[in-house]
Coordinates of N, CA and C in Angstrom, one line a residue:
X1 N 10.6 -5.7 19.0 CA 10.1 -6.0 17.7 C 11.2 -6.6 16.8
X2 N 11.2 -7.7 16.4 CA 12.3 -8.6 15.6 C 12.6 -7.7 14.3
X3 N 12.0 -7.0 13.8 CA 11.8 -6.4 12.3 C 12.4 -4.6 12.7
X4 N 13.2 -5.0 13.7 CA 13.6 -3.1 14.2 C 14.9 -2.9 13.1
X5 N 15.8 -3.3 13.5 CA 16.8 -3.9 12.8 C 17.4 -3.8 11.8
X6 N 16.4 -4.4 10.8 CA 16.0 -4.6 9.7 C 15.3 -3.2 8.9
X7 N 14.1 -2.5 9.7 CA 13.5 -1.9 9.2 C 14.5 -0.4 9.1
X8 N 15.2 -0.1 10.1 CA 16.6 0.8 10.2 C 17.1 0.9 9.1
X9 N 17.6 -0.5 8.8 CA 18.8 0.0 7.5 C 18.0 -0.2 6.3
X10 N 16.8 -0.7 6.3 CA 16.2 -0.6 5.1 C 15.7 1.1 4.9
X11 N 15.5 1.8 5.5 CA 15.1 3.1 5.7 C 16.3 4.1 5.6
X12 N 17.1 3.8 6.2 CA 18.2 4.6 5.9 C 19.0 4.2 4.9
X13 N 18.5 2.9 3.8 CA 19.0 2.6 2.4 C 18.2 3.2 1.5
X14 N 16.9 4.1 2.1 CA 16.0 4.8 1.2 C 15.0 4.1 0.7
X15 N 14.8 2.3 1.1 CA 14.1 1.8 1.0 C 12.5 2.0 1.5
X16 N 11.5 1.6 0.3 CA 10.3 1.7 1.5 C 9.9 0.2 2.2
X17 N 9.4 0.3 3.2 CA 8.9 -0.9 3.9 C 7.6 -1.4 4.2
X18 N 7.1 -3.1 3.9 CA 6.4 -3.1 3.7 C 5.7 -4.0 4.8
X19 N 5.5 -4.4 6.6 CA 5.4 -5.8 6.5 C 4.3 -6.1 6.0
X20 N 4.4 -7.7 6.0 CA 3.5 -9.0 5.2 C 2.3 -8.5 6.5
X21 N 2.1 -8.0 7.3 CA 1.0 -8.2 8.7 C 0.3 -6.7 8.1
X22 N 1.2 -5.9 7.8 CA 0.1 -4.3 7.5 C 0.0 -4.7 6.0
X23 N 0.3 -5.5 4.8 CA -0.2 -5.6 3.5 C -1.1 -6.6 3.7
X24 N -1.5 -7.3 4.6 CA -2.5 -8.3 4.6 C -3.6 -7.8 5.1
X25 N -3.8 -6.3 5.8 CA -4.6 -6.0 6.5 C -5.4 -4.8 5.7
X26 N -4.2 -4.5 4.8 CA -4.9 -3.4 3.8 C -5.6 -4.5 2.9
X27 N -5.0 -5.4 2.6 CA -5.7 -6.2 1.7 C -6.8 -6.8 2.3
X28 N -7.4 -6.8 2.9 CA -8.6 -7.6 4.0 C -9.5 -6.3 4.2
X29 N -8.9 -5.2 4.3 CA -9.9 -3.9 4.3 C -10.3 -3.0 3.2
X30 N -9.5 -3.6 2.5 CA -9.6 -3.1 0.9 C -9.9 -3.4 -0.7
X31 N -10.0 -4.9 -0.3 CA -9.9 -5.8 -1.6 C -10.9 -6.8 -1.2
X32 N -10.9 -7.5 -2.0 CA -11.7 -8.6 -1.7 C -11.1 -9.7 -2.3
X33 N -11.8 -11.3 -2.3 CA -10.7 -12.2 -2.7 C -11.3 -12.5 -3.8
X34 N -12.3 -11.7 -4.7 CA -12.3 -11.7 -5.6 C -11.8 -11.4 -6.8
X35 N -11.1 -10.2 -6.4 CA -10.6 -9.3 -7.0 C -11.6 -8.1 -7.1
X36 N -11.3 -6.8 -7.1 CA -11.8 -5.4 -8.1 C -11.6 -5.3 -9.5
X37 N -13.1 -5.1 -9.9 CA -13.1 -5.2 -11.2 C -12.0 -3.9 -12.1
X38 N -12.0 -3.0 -11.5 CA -11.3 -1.7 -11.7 C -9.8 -1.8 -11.7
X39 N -9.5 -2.6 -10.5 CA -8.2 -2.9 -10.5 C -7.9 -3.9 -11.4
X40 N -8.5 -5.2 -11.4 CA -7.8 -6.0 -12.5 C -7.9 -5.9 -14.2
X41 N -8.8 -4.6 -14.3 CA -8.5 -3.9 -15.2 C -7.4 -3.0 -15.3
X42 N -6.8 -2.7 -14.7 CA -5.4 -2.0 -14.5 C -4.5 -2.6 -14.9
X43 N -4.3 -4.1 -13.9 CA -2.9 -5.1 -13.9 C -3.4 -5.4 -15.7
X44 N -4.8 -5.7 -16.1 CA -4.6 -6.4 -17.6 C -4.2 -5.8 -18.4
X45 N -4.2 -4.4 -18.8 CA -3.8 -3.1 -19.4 C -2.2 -2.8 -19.0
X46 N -1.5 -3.1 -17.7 CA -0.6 -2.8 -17.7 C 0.7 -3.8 -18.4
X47 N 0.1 -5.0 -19.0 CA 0.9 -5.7 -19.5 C 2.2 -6.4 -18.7
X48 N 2.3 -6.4 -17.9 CA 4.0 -6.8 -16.8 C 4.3 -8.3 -17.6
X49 N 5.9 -8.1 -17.8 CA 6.1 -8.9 -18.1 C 6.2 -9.9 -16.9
X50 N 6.9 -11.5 -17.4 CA 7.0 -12.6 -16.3 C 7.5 -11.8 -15.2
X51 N 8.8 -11.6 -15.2 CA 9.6 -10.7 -14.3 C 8.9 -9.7 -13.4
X52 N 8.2 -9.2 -14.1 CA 7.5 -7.5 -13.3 C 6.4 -8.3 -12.6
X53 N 5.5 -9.0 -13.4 CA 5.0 -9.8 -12.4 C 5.3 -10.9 -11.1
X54 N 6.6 -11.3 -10.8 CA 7.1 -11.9 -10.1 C 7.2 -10.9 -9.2
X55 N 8.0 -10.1 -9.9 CA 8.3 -8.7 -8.5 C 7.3 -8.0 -8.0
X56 N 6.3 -8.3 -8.5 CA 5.4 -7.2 -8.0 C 5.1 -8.4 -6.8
X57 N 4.5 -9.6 -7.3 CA 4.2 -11.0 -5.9 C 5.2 -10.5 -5.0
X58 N 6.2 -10.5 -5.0 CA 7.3 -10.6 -3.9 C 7.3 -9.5 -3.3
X59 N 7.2 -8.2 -3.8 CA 6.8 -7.0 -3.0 C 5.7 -7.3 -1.8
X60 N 4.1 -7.4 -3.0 CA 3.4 -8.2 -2.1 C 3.7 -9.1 -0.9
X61 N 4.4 -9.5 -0.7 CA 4.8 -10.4 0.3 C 5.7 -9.4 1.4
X62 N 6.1 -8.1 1.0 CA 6.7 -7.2 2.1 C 8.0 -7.6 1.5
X63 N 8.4 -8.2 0.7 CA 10.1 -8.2 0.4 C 10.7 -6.8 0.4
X64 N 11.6 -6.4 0.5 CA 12.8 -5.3 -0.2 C 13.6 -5.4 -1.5
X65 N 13.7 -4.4 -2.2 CA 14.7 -5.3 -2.9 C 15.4 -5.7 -2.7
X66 N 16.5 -5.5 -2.0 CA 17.7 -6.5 -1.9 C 16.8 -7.6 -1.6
X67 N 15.9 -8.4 -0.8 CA 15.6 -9.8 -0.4 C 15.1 -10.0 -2.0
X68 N 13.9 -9.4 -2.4 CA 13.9 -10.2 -4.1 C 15.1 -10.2 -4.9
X69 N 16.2 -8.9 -5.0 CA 17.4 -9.4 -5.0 C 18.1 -10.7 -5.0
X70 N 18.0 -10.7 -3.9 CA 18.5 -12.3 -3.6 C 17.5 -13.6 -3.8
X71 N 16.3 -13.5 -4.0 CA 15.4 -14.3 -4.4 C 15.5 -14.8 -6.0
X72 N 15.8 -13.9 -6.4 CA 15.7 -14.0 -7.9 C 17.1 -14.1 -8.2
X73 N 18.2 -14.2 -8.1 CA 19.6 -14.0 -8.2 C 19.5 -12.9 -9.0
X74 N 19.7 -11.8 -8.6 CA 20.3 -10.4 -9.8 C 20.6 -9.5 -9.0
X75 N 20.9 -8.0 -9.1 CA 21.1 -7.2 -8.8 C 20.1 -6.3 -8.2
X76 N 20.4 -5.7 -7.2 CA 19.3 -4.4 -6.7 C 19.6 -4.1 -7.6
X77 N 20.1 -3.1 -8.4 CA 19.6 -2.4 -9.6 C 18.6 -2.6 -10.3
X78 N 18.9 -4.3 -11.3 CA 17.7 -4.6 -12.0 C 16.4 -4.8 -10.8
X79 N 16.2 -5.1 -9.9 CA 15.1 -5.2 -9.3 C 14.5 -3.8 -9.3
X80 N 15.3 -2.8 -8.9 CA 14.9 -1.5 -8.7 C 14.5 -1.4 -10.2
X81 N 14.9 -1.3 -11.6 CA 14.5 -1.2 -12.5 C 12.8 -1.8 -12.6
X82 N 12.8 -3.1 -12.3 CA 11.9 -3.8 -12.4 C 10.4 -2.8 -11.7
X83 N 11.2 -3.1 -10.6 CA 10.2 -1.7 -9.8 C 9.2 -0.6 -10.2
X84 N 10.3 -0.1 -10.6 CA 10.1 1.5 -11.7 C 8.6 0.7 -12.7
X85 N 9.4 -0.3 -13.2 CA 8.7 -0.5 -14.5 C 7.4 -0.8 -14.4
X86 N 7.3 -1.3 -13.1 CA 5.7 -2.2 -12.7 C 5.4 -1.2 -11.8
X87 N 5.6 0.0 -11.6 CA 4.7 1.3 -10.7 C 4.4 2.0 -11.8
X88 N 5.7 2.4 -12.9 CA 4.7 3.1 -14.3 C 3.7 2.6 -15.2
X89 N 3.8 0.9 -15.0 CA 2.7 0.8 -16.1 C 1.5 0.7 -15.0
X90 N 1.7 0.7 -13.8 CA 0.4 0.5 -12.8 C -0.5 1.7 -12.7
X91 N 1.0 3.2 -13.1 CA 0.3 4.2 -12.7 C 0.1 4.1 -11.7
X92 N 0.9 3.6 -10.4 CA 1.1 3.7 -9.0 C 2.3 4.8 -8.6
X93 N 1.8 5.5 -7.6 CA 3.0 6.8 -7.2 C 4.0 5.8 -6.3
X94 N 3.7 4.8 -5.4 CA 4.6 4.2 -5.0 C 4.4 2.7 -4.8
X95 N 5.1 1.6 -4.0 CA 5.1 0.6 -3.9 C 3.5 -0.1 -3.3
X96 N 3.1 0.8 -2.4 CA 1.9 0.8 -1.3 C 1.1 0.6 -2.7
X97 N 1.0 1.6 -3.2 CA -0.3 1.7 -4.4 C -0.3 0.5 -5.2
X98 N 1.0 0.4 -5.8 CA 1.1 -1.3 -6.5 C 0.6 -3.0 -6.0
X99 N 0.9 -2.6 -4.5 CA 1.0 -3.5 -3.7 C -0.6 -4.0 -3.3
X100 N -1.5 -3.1 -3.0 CA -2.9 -2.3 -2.6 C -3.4 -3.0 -4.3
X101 N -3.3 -2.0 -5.1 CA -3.8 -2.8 -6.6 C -3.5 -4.6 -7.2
X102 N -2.5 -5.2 -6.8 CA -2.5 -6.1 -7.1 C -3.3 -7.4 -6.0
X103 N -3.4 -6.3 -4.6 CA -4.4 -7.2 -4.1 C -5.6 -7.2 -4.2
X104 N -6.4 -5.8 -4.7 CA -7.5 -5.6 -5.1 C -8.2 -6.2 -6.4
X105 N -6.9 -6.5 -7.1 CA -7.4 -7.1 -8.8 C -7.6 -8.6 -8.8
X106 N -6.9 -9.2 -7.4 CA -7.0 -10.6 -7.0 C -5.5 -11.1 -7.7
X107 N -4.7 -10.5 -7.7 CA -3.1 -10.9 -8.6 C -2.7 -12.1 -7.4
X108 N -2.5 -11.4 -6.5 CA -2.2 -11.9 -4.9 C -3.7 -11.8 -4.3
X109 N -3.4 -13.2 -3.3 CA -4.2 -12.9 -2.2 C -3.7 -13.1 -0.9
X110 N -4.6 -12.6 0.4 CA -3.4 -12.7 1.2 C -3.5 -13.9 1.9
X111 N -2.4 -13.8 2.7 CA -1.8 -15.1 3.6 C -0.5 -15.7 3.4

């Protein structure tokens, strides 16, 4: 598996892991491409700024922080901040839930 590697030290960095192949499939069994009305009442209420919303896409996509990290030039920290900030206003316990709601609201779709 190319993603062994990878998934290692992102796990033993305390990172969670996302791939793009299991968030496309929860999104395909759980969302629709129109979005949930329930959900995109969530993301509209939750207000994310540009940023939070960028990071939240990029999660969606299975990134890590360090890779949006380096996508966005800044720091894991501020990413990790960013993080925090777009699971509290989602009222998501973790990345999965954020991830899962932005595909159900239609924020992302997949592919």
């Amino acid at each position: 598996m190319r993603y062994t590697p990878h998934a290692v030290r992102l796990i033993a960095e305390g990172e969670s892991l996302l791939f793009p192949a299991w968030v496309r499939q929860l999104a395909a069994e759980y969302g629709d491409t129109g979005g949930n009305r329930a959900a995109r009442a969530v993301l509209e209420r939750a207000q994310l700024t540009e940023r939070e919303a960028e990071v939240l896409r990029l999660m969606a996509r299975g990134l890590s922080n360090a890779e949006i990290a380096a996508r966005l030039v800044v720091g894991t920290e501020t990413v990790k901040s960013h993080v925090s900030a777009v699971l509290s206003k989602l009222g998501a316990r973790d990345r999965t839930q954020a991830v899962i709601a932005a595909y159900e609201s239609g924020f992302v779709a997949p592919g």
